[in-house]
């Protein structure tokens, strides 16, 4: 767990449980998206409503190791595995209260100009925030 520079605890909700009594797989993807975008907005200064630059998800993956259900919460670890000129690959680990691994995944953003949708370099405060998520 120490390999993730950022942690966020997210409570599970009643509606996260599926008919089998555990958090549905789509919940894990939502949690990855939430942790990443919370970091980008709060630490990177990303303006999701009016900024000139936006991040588009071009790839995501999740491997499931154990189930969880409401009530409960997940500790979600976030790191940057690769930071390119206009893209970033995040790695995410999701852990139960007993610190057992629930799921792990990755998520790739390409940062683009809001209007043209063409890739744009990651720079300034946003780049600094992403660099802070690189281990070691």
Tab-separated table of C-alpha atoms in Angstrom:
chain	number	residue	atom	x	y	z
A	1	UNK	CA	0.000	0.000	0.000
A	2	UNK	CA	2.951	2.354	0.506
A	3	UNK	CA	3.516	2.534	-3.241
A	4	UNK	CA	0.622	4.978	-3.716
A	5	UNK	CA	1.426	8.642	-2.956
A	6	UNK	CA	-2.250	9.650	-2.597
A	7	UNK	CA	-5.121	8.032	-0.691
A	8	UNK	CA	-8.809	8.789	-0.569
A	9	UNK	CA	-11.438	6.915	1.438
A	10	UNK	CA	-14.779	6.594	-0.316
A	11	UNK	CA	-17.880	5.195	1.371
A	12	UNK	CA	-19.943	2.645	-0.496
A	13	UNK	CA	-23.602	3.460	-0.977
A	14	UNK	CA	-26.682	1.257	-0.745
A	15	UNK	CA	-27.222	1.571	-4.492
A	16	UNK	CA	-23.678	0.252	-5.173
A	17	UNK	CA	-24.806	-3.279	-4.247
A	18	UNK	CA	-26.104	-5.390	-7.106
A	19	UNK	CA	-28.601	-8.269	-6.946
A	20	UNK	CA	-25.798	-10.576	-5.802
A	21	UNK	CA	-25.182	-8.450	-2.699
A	22	UNK	CA	-21.803	-6.949	-3.610
A	23	UNK	CA	-20.578	-3.754	-5.259
A	24	UNK	CA	-21.207	-4.024	-8.987
A	25	UNK	CA	-18.154	-3.849	-11.259
A	26	UNK	CA	-19.162	-0.464	-12.664
A	27	UNK	CA	-18.745	0.993	-9.159
A	28	UNK	CA	-15.004	0.316	-9.247
A	29	UNK	CA	-14.632	2.295	-12.479
A	30	UNK	CA	-16.634	5.148	-10.975
A	31	UNK	CA	-14.364	5.176	-7.920
A	32	UNK	CA	-11.249	5.337	-10.115
A	33	UNK	CA	-12.736	8.253	-12.047
A	34	UNK	CA	-13.728	10.017	-8.803
A	35	UNK	CA	-10.305	9.739	-7.167
A	36	UNK	CA	-8.468	10.860	-10.300
A	37	UNK	CA	-10.710	13.835	-10.998
A	38	UNK	CA	-10.801	14.923	-7.363
A	39	UNK	CA	-6.982	15.069	-7.472
A	40	UNK	CA	-6.933	16.921	-10.807
A	41	UNK	CA	-9.439	19.525	-9.625
A	42	UNK	CA	-8.123	20.047	-6.077
A	43	UNK	CA	-4.375	19.686	-6.654
A	44	UNK	CA	-3.931	20.311	-10.386
A	45	UNK	CA	-6.327	23.223	-10.751
A	46	UNK	CA	-8.231	21.533	-13.572
A	47	UNK	CA	-11.330	23.588	-14.420
A	48	UNK	CA	-13.761	20.958	-15.653
A	49	UNK	CA	-16.471	23.481	-16.508
A	50	UNK	CA	-14.617	26.268	-18.347
A	51	UNK	CA	-10.916	25.411	-18.626
A	52	UNK	CA	-9.165	25.404	-21.998
A	53	UNK	CA	-7.764	21.920	-21.303
A	54	UNK	CA	-9.753	18.790	-20.468
A	55	UNK	CA	-8.772	15.168	-19.881
A	56	UNK	CA	-10.352	12.451	-21.996
A	57	UNK	CA	-10.227	8.820	-20.918
A	58	UNK	CA	-8.819	6.736	-23.768
A	59	UNK	CA	-8.246	3.491	-21.865
A	60	UNK	CA	-9.266	1.890	-18.580
A	61	UNK	CA	-8.923	-1.515	-16.980
A	62	UNK	CA	-9.870	-3.111	-13.681
A	63	UNK	CA	-8.898	-6.490	-12.197
A	64	UNK	CA	-11.084	-7.711	-9.346
A	65	UNK	CA	-9.605	-9.637	-6.413
A	66	UNK	CA	-12.363	-9.729	-3.799
A	67	UNK	CA	-15.859	-8.410	-3.293
A	68	UNK	CA	-17.098	-5.630	-1.060
A	69	UNK	CA	-20.552	-4.373	-0.244
A	70	UNK	CA	-22.501	-1.651	1.483
A	71	UNK	CA	-22.119	-0.762	4.269
A	72	UNK	CA	-18.433	-0.136	4.080
A	73	UNK	CA	-15.843	1.973	2.369
A	74	UNK	CA	-12.794	1.573	0.198
A	75	UNK	CA	-9.376	3.141	0.574
A	76	UNK	CA	-8.300	4.060	-2.916
A	77	UNK	CA	-4.618	4.606	-3.690
A	78	UNK	CA	-3.511	6.642	-6.696
A	79	UNK	CA	-0.182	6.948	-8.488
A	80	UNK	CA	1.110	8.011	-11.888
A	81	UNK	CA	2.899	5.211	-13.713
A	82	UNK	CA	3.713	7.242	-16.825
A	83	UNK	CA	3.546	10.960	-17.556
A	84	UNK	CA	3.996	11.874	-21.199
A	85	UNK	CA	3.776	15.147	-23.079
A	86	UNK	CA	-0.030	15.144	-23.281
A	87	UNK	CA	-1.041	11.883	-21.603
A	88	UNK	CA	-0.887	10.211	-18.227
A	89	UNK	CA	-1.388	6.634	-17.075
A	90	UNK	CA	-2.696	6.328	-13.539
A	91	UNK	CA	-2.623	3.157	-11.464
A	92	UNK	CA	-5.213	2.663	-8.781
A	93	UNK	CA	-5.455	0.203	-5.895
A	94	UNK	CA	-8.685	-0.325	-3.943
A	95	UNK	CA	-8.482	-1.799	-0.470
A	96	UNK	CA	-11.056	-2.896	2.110
A	97	UNK	CA	-10.985	-1.791	5.742
A	98	UNK	CA	-8.856	-4.844	6.628
A	99	UNK	CA	-6.309	-3.680	3.987
A	100	UNK	CA	-7.053	-6.605	1.667
A	101	UNK	CA	-6.812	-5.832	-2.039
A	102	UNK	CA	-10.262	-5.541	-3.610
A	103	UNK	CA	-9.353	-4.349	-7.097
A	104	UNK	CA	-6.582	-2.689	-9.045
A	105	UNK	CA	-6.702	-0.900	-12.317
A	106	UNK	CA	-5.324	1.691	-14.635
A	107	UNK	CA	-6.787	4.687	-16.391
A	108	UNK	CA	-5.244	6.723	-19.227
A	109	UNK	CA	-6.066	10.372	-19.853
A	110	UNK	CA	-5.084	12.361	-22.911
A	111	UNK	CA	-5.278	16.086	-22.245
A	112	UNK	CA	-6.793	17.991	-25.124
A	113	UNK	CA	-7.886	21.473	-26.068
A	114	UNK	CA	-11.556	21.805	-25.086
A	115	UNK	CA	-12.575	23.267	-28.456
A	116	UNK	CA	-10.428	21.445	-31.015
A	117	UNK	CA	-10.120	18.154	-29.080
A	118	UNK	CA	-6.475	18.013	-30.195
A	119	UNK	CA	-3.806	16.845	-27.703
A	120	UNK	CA	-2.193	19.628	-25.715
A	121	UNK	CA	0.895	19.512	-23.482
A	122	UNK	CA	0.374	18.978	-19.768
A	123	UNK	CA	2.029	21.952	-18.087
A	124	UNK	CA	2.068	24.250	-15.077
A	125	UNK	CA	0.193	23.365	-11.904
A	126	UNK	CA	-1.440	20.358	-13.553
A	127	UNK	CA	1.917	18.823	-14.492
A	128	UNK	CA	3.297	19.530	-11.001
A	129	UNK	CA	0.310	17.754	-9.422
A	130	UNK	CA	0.777	14.718	-11.675
A	131	UNK	CA	4.517	14.612	-11.004
A	132	UNK	CA	3.715	14.526	-7.262
A	133	UNK	CA	1.882	11.237	-7.859
A	134	UNK	CA	4.928	9.489	-9.303
A	135	UNK	CA	6.407	7.046	-6.779
A	136	UNK	CA	9.995	7.518	-5.630
